mmCIF file of C-alpha atoms in Angstrom:
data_model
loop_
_atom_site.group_PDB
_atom_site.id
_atom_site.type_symbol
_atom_site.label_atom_id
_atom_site.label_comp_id
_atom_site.label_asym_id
_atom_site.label_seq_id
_atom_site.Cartn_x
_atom_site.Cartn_y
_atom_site.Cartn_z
ATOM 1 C CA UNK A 1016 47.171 -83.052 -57.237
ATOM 2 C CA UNK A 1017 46.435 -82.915 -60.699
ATOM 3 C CA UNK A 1018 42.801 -81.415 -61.818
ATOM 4 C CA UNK A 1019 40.980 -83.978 -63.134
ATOM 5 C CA UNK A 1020 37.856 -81.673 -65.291
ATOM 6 C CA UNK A 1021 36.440 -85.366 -67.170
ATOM 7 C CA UNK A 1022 34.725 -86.186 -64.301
ATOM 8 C CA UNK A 1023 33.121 -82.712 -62.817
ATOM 9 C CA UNK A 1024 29.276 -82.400 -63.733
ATOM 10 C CA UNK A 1025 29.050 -78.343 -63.238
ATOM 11 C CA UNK A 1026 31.095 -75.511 -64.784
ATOM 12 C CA UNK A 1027 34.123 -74.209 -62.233
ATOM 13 C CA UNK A 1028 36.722 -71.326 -62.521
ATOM 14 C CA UNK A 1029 40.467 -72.963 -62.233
ATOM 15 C CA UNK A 1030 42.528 -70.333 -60.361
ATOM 16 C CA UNK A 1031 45.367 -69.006 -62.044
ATOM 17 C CA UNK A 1032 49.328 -68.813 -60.280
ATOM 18 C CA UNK A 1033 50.854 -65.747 -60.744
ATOM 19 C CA UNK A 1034 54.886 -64.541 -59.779
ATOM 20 C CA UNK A 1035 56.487 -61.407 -60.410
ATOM 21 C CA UNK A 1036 59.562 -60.224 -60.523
ATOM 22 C CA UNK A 1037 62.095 -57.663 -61.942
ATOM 23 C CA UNK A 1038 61.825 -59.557 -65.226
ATOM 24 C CA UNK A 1039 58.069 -59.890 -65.886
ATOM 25 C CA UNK A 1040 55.372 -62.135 -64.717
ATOM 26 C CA UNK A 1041 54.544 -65.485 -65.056
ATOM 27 C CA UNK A 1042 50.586 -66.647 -65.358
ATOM 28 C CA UNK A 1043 50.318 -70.790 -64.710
ATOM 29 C CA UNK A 1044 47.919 -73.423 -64.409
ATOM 30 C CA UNK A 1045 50.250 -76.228 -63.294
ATOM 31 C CA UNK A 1046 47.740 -78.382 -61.545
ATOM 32 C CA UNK A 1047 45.627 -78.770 -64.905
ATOM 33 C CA UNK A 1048 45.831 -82.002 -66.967
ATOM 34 C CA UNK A 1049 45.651 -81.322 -70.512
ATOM 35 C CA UNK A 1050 46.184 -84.513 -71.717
ATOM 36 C CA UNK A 1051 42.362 -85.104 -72.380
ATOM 37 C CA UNK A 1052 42.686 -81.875 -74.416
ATOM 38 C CA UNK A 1053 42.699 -82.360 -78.493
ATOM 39 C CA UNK A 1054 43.094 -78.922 -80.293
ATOM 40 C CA UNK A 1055 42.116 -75.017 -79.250
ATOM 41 C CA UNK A 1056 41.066 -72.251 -80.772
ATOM 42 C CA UNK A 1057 41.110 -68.795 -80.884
ATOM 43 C CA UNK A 1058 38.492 -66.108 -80.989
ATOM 44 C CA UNK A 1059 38.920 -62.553 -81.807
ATOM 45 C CA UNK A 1060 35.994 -59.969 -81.368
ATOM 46 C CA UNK A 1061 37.185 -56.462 -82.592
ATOM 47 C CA UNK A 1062 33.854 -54.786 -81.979
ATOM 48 C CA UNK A 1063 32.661 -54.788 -78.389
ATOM 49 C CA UNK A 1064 29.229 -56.485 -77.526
ATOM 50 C CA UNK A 1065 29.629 -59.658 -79.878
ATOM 51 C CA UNK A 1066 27.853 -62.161 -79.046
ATOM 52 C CA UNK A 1067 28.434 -66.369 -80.027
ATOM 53 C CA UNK A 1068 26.547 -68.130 -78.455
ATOM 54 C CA UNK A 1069 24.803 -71.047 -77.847
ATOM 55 C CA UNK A 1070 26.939 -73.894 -78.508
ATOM 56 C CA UNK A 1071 26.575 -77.076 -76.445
ATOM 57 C CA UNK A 1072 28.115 -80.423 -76.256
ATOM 58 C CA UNK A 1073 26.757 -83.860 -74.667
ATOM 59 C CA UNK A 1074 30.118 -85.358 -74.537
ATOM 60 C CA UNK A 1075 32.749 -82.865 -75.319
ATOM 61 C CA UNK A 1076 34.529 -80.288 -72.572
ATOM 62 C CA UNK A 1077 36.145 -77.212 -72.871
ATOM 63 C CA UNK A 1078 38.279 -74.580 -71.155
ATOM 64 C CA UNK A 1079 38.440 -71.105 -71.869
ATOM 65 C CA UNK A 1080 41.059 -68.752 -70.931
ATOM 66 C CA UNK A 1081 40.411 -64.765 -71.792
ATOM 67 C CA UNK A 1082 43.915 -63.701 -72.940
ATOM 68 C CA UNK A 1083 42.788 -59.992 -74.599
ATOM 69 C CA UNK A 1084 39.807 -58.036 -73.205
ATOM 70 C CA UNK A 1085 36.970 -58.929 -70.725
ATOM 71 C CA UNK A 1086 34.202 -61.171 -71.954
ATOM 72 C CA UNK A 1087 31.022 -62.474 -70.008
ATOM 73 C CA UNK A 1088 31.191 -66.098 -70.483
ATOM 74 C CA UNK A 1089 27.217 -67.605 -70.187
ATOM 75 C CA UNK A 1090 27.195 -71.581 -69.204
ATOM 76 C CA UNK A 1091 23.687 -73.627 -69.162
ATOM 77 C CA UNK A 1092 23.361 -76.521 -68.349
ATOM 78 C CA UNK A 1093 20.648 -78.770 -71.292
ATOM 79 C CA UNK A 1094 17.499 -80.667 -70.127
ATOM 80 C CA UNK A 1095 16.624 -81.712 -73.355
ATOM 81 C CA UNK A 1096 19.032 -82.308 -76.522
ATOM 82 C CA UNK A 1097 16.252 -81.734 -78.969
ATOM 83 C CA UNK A 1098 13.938 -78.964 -77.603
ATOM 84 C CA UNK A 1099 15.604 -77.198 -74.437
ATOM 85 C CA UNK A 1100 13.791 -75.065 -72.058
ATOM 86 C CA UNK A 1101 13.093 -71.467 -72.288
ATOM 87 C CA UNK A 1102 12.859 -71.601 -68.675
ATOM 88 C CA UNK A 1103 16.671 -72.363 -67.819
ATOM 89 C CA UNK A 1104 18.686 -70.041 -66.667
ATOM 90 C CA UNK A 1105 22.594 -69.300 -67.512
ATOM 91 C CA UNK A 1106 25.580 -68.960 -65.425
ATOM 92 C CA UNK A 1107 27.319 -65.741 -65.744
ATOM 93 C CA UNK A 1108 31.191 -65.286 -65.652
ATOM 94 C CA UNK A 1109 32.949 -62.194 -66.208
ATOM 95 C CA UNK A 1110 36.415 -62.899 -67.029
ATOM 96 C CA UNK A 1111 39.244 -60.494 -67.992
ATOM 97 C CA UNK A 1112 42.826 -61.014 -68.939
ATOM 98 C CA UNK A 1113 45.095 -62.582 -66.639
ATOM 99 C CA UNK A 1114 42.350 -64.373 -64.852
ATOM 100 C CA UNK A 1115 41.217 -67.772 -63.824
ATOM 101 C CA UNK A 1116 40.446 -70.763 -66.377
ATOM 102 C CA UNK A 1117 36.517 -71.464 -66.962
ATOM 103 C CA UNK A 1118 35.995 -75.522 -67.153
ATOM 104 C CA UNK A 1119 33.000 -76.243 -68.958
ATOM 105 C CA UNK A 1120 31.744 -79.926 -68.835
ATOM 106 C CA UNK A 1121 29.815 -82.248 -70.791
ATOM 107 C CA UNK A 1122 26.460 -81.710 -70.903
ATOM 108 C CA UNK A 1123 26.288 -77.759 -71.556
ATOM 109 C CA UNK A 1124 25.984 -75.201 -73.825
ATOM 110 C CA UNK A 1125 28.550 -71.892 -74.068
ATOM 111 C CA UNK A 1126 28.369 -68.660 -75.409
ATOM 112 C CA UNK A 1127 30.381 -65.253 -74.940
ATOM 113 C CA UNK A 1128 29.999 -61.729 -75.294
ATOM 114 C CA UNK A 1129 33.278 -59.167 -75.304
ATOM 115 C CA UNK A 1130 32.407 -56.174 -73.078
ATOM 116 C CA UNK A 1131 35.203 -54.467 -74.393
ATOM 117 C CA UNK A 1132 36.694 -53.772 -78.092
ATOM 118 C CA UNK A 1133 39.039 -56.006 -79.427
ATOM 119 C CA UNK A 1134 38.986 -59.070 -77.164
ATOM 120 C CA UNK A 1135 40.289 -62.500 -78.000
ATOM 121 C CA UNK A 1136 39.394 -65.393 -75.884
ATOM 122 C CA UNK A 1137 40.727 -69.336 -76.391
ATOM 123 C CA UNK A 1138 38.662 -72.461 -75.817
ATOM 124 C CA UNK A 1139 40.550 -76.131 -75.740
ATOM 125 C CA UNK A 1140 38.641 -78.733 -76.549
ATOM 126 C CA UNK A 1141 38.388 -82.913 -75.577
ATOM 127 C CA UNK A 1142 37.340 -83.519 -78.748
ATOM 128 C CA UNK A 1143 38.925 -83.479 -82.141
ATOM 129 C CA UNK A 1144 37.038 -81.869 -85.217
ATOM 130 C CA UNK A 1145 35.608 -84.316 -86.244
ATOM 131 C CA UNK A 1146 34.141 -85.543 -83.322
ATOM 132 C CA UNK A 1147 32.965 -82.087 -82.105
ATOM 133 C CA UNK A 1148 30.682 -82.072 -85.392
ATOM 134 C CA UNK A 1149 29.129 -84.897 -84.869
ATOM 135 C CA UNK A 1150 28.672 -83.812 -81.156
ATOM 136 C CA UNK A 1151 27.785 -80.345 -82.188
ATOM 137 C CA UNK A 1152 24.343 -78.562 -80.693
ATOM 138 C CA UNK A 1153 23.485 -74.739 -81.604
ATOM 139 C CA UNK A 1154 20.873 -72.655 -80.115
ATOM 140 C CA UNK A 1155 19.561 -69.164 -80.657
ATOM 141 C CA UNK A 1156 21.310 -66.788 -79.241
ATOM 142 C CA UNK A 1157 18.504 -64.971 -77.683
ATOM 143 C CA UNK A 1158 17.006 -68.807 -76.158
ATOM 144 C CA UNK A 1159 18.689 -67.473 -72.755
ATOM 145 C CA UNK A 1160 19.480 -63.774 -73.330
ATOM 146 C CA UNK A 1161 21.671 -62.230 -70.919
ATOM 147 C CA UNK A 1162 23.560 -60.693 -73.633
ATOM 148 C CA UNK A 1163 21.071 -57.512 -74.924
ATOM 149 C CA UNK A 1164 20.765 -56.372 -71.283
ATOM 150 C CA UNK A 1165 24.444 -55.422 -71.468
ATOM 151 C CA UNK A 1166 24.684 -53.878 -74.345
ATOM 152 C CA UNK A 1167 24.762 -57.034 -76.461
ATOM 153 C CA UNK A 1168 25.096 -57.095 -80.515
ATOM 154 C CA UNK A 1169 23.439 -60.402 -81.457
ATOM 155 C CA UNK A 1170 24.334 -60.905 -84.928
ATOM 156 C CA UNK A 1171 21.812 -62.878 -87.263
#
């Protein structure tokens, strides 16, 4: 059964495959459709405690996969487009290398922070470029601040 992530309305970890044998390892996701994926990205945080976030999407959803590193992933869902509540409060994901996929749906904002130096997470996207502009919500990184209570750098 193929994964279907359009149509889930909270964030979920995808679990991860793994075989090993005297050749290596293999890491897979083979029930994930990424057909209603349109471009990804890469993200590369040499100093530890970076933080990027929020960025939120009514229409757009993304996965992100840790590949260097261990990053706490922050997911919130928005009440209102325009003027979001103080009051809301983030999901928390620490992810590390060779881990599980993080789906996050429509409907949310994202942000990260590496906990350790050089860390380099990926996020694909359902929308293309141009779409994700015109789609394309930011909020202050300290709005919901789980970040400085880890040893966050929040960046201005």
């Amino acid at each position: 059964v193929l994964i279907n992530m359009g149509k889930s309305s909270s964030p979920k970890r995808i679990e991860r495959g793994f075989s090993e044998d005297h050749r290596g390892s293999i890491e897979y996701f083979n029930d994930v459709d990424l057909s209603k994926y349109k471009r990804f990205y890469i993200v590369n945080n040499p100093v530890q405690g970076t933080v990027r976030a929020w960025h939120g999407h009514q229409k757009e959803a993304k996965l992100i996969k840790v590949l260097e590193g261990v990053f706490l992933v922050g997911s919130v869902a928005i009440d209102k487009w325009d003027k979001p509540s103080e009051s809301l409060k983030p999901e928390l994901y620490e992810i590390q290398e060779n881990s599980d996929l993080l789906y996050i749906p429509p409907g949310y904002a994202n942000g990260a922070m590496n906990l350790v130096p050089e860390s380099r997470i990926v996020y694909f996207s359902t929308s293309n470029l141009e779409e994700s502009i015109e789609d394309d919500y930011r909020f202050d990184s300290k709005l919901w601040d789980p970040w400085t209570s880890r040893g966050g750098v929040i960046f201005e």
